[in-house]
Backbone as numpy.savetxt, mean C-alpha at the origin, in Angstrom:
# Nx Ny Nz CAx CAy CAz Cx Cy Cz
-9.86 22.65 -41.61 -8.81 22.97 -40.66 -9.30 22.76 -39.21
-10.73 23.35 -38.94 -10.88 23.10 -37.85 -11.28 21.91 -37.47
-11.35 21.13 -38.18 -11.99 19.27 -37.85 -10.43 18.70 -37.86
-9.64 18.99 -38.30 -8.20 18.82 -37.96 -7.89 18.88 -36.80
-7.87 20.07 -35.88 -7.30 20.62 -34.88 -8.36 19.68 -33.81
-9.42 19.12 -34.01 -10.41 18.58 -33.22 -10.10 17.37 -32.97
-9.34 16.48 -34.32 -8.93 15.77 -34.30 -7.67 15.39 -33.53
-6.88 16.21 -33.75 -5.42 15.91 -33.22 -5.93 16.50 -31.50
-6.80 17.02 -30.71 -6.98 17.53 -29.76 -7.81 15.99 -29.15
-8.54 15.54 -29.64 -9.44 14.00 -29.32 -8.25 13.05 -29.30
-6.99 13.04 -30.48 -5.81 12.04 -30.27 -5.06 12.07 -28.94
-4.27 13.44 -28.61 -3.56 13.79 -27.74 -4.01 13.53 -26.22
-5.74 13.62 -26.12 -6.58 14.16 -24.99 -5.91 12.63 -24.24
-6.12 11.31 -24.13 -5.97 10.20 -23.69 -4.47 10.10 -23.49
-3.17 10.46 -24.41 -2.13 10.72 -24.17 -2.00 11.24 -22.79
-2.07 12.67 -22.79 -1.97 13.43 -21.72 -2.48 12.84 -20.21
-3.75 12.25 -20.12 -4.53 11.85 -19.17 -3.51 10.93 -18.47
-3.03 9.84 -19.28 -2.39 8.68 -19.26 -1.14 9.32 -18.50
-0.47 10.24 -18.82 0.78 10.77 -18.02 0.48 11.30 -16.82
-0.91 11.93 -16.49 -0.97 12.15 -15.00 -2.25 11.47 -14.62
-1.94 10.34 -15.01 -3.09 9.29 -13.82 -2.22 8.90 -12.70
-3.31 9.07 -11.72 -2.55 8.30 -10.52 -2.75 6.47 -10.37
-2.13 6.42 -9.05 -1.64 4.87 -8.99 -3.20 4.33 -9.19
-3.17 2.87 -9.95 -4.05 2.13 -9.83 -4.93 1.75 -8.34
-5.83 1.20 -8.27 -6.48 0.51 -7.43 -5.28 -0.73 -6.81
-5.03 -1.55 -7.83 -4.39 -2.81 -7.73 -2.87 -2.51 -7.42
-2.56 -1.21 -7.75 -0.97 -0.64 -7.33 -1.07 -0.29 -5.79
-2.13 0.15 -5.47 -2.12 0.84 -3.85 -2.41 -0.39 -2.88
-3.30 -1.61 -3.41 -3.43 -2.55 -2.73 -1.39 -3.49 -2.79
-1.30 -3.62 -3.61 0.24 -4.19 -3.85 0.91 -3.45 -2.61
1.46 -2.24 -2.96 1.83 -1.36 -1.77 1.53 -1.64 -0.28
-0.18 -1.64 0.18 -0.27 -1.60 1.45 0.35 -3.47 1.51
-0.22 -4.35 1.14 0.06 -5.40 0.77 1.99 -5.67 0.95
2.98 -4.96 0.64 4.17 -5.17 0.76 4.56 -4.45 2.39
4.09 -3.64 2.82 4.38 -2.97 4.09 3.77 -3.84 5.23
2.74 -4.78 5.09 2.63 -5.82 5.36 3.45 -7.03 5.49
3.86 -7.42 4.76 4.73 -8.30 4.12 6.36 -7.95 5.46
6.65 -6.68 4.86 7.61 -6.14 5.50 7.67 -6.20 7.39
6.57 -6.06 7.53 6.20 -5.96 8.90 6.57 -7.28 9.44
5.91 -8.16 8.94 6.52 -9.69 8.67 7.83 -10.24 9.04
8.39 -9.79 8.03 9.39 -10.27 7.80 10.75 -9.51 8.50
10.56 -8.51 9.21 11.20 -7.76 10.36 10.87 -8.39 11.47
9.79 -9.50 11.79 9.48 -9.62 13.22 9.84 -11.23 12.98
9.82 -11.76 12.08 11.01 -13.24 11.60 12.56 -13.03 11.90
12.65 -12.05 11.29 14.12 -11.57 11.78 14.66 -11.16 12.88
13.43 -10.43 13.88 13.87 -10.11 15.23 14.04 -12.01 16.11
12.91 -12.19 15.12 12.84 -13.75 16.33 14.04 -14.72 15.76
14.57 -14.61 14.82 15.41 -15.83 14.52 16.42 -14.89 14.91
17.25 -13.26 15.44 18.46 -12.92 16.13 17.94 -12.95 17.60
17.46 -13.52 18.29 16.83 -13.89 19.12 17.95 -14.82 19.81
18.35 -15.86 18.96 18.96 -16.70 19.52 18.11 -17.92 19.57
19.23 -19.33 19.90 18.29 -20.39 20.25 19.19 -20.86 22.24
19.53 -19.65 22.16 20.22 -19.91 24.13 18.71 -20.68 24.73
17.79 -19.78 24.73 16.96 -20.43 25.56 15.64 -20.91 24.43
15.22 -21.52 23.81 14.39 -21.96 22.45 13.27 -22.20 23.05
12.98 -22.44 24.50 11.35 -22.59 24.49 11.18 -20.98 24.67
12.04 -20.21 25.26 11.52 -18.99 25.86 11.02 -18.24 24.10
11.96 -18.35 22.83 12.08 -17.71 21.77 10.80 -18.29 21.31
10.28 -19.50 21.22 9.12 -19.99 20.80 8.05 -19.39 21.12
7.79 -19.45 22.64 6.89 -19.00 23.38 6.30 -17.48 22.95
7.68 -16.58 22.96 7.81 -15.33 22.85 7.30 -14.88 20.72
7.55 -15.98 20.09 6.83 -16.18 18.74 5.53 -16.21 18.19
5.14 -17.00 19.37 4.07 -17.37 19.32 3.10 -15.98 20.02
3.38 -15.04 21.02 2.93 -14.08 21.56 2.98 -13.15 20.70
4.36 -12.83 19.59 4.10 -11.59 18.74 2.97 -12.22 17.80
3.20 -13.19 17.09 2.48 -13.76 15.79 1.07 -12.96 16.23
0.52 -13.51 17.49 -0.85 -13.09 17.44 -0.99 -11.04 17.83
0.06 -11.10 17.98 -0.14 -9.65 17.89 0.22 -9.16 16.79
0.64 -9.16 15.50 1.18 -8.77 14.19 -0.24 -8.85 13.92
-0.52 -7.66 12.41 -1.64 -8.07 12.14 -2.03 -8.87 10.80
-2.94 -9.43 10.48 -2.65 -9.67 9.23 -3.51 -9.33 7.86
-2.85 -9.18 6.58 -4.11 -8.30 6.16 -5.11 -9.10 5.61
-6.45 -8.92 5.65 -7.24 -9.39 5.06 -7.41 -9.36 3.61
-7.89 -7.90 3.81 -8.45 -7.25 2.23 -8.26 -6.13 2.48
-8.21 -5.29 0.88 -7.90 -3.84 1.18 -9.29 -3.29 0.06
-10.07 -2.53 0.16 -11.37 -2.16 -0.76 -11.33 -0.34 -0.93
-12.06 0.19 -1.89 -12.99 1.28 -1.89 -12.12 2.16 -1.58
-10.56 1.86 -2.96 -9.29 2.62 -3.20 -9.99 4.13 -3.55
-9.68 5.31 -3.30 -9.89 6.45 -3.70 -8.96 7.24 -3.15
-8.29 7.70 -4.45 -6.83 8.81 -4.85 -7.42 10.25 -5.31
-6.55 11.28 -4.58 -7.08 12.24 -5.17 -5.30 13.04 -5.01
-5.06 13.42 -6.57 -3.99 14.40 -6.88 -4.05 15.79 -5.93
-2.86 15.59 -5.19 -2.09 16.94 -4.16 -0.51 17.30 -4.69
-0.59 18.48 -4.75 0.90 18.85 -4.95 1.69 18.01 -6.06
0.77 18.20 -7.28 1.39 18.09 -8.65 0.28 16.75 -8.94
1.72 16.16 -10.10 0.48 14.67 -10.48 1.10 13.74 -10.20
2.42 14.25 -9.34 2.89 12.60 -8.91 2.77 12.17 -7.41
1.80 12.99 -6.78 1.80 12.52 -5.29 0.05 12.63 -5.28
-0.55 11.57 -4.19 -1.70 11.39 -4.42 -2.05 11.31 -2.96
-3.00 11.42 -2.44 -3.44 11.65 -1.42 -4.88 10.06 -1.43
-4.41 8.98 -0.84 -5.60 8.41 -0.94 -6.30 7.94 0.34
-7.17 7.06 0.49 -8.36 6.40 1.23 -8.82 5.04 1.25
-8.53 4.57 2.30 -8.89 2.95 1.99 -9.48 1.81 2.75
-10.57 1.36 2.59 -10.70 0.32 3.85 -9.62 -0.65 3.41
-9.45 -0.81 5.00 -7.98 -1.94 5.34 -8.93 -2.85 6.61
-8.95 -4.48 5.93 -9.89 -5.46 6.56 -8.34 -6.37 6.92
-8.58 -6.41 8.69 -7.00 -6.86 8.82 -7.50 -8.03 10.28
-6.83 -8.80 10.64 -6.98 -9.58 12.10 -6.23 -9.36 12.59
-6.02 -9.10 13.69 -5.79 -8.88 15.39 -5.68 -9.79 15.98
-4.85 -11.01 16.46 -5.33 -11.33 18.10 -6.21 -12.30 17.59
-6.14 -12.28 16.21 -7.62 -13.38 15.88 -9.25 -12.97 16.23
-9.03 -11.60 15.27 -10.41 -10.44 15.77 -9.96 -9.77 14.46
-11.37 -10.08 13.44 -10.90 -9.41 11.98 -11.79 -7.96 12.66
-11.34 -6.90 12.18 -11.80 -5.35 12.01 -11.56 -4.24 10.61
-12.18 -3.92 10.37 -11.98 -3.18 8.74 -11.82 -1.53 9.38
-10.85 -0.81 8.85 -10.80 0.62 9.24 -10.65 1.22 7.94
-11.00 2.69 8.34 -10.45 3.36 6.84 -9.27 4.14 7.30
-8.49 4.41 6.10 -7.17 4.44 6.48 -6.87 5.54 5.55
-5.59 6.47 5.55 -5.41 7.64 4.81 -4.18 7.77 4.92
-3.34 7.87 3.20 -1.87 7.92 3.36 -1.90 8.32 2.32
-0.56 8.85 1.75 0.10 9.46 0.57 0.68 8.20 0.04
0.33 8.31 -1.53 1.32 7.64 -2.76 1.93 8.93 -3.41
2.57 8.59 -3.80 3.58 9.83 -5.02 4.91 8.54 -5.63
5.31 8.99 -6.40 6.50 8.32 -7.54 7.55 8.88 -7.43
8.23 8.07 -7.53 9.74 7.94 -7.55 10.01 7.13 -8.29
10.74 7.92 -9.05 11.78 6.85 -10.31 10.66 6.21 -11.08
9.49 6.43 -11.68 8.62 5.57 -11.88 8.19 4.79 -11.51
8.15 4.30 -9.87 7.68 3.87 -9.16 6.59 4.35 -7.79
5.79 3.68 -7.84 5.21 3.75 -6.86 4.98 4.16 -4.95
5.30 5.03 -4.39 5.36 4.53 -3.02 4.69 4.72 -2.09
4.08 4.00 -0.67 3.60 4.55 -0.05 4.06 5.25 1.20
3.12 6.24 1.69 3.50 6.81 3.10 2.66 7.26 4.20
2.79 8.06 5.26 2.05 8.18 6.24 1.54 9.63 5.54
0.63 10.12 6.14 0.42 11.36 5.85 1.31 12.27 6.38
């Protein structure tokens, strides 16, 4: 009986784990990776409602954000740690990004937690 109960306790143990793991490594990089993306693609959109009235000024003015947007390099040395239940995570990350055309690596600190079975990120 009791090599039973040891058993079904060794089956279940990986079950359970599996329901409150937090986000992957490769999920938090995706994430910072899309807010990126996003950043992007909001500052395409500011420049193409921009207008083409005056097109060298919108160019010019393109060419001045571009190098100020940043872009990401790499993201490394993911570490999550469970806050306030098992679906919100508190993590840590170097973020290797260019500037201005000036790469710099920082460490960085934001909340993941789930929604809908998904993933999200946030500020602290």
């Amino acid at each position: 009986m009791r090599l039973k109960k040891l058993a079904i306790v060794l089956l279940l143990t990986p079950l359970f784990m599996a329901c409150s793991k937090g986000p992957s490594e490769n999920e938090v990089e995706g994430l910072i990776k899309a807010q990126y993306d996003q950043a992007q693609s909001l500052m395409d959109d500011a420049m193409a409602s921009a207008g083409s009235e005056n097109a060298e000024m919108t160019k010019a003015m393109g060419t001045m954000m571009a190098g100020m947007m940043p872009t990401l390099e790499d993201v490394k040395d993911v570490n999550c740690d469970a806050i306030e239940g098992d679906n919100t995570y508190m993590c840590t990350a170097n973020i290797a990004q260019t500037i201005n055309g000036k790469s710099r690596t920082d460490k960085a600190s934001f909340k993941v937690y789930k929604v809908n079975d998904e993933w999200v990120l946030s500020n602290p």
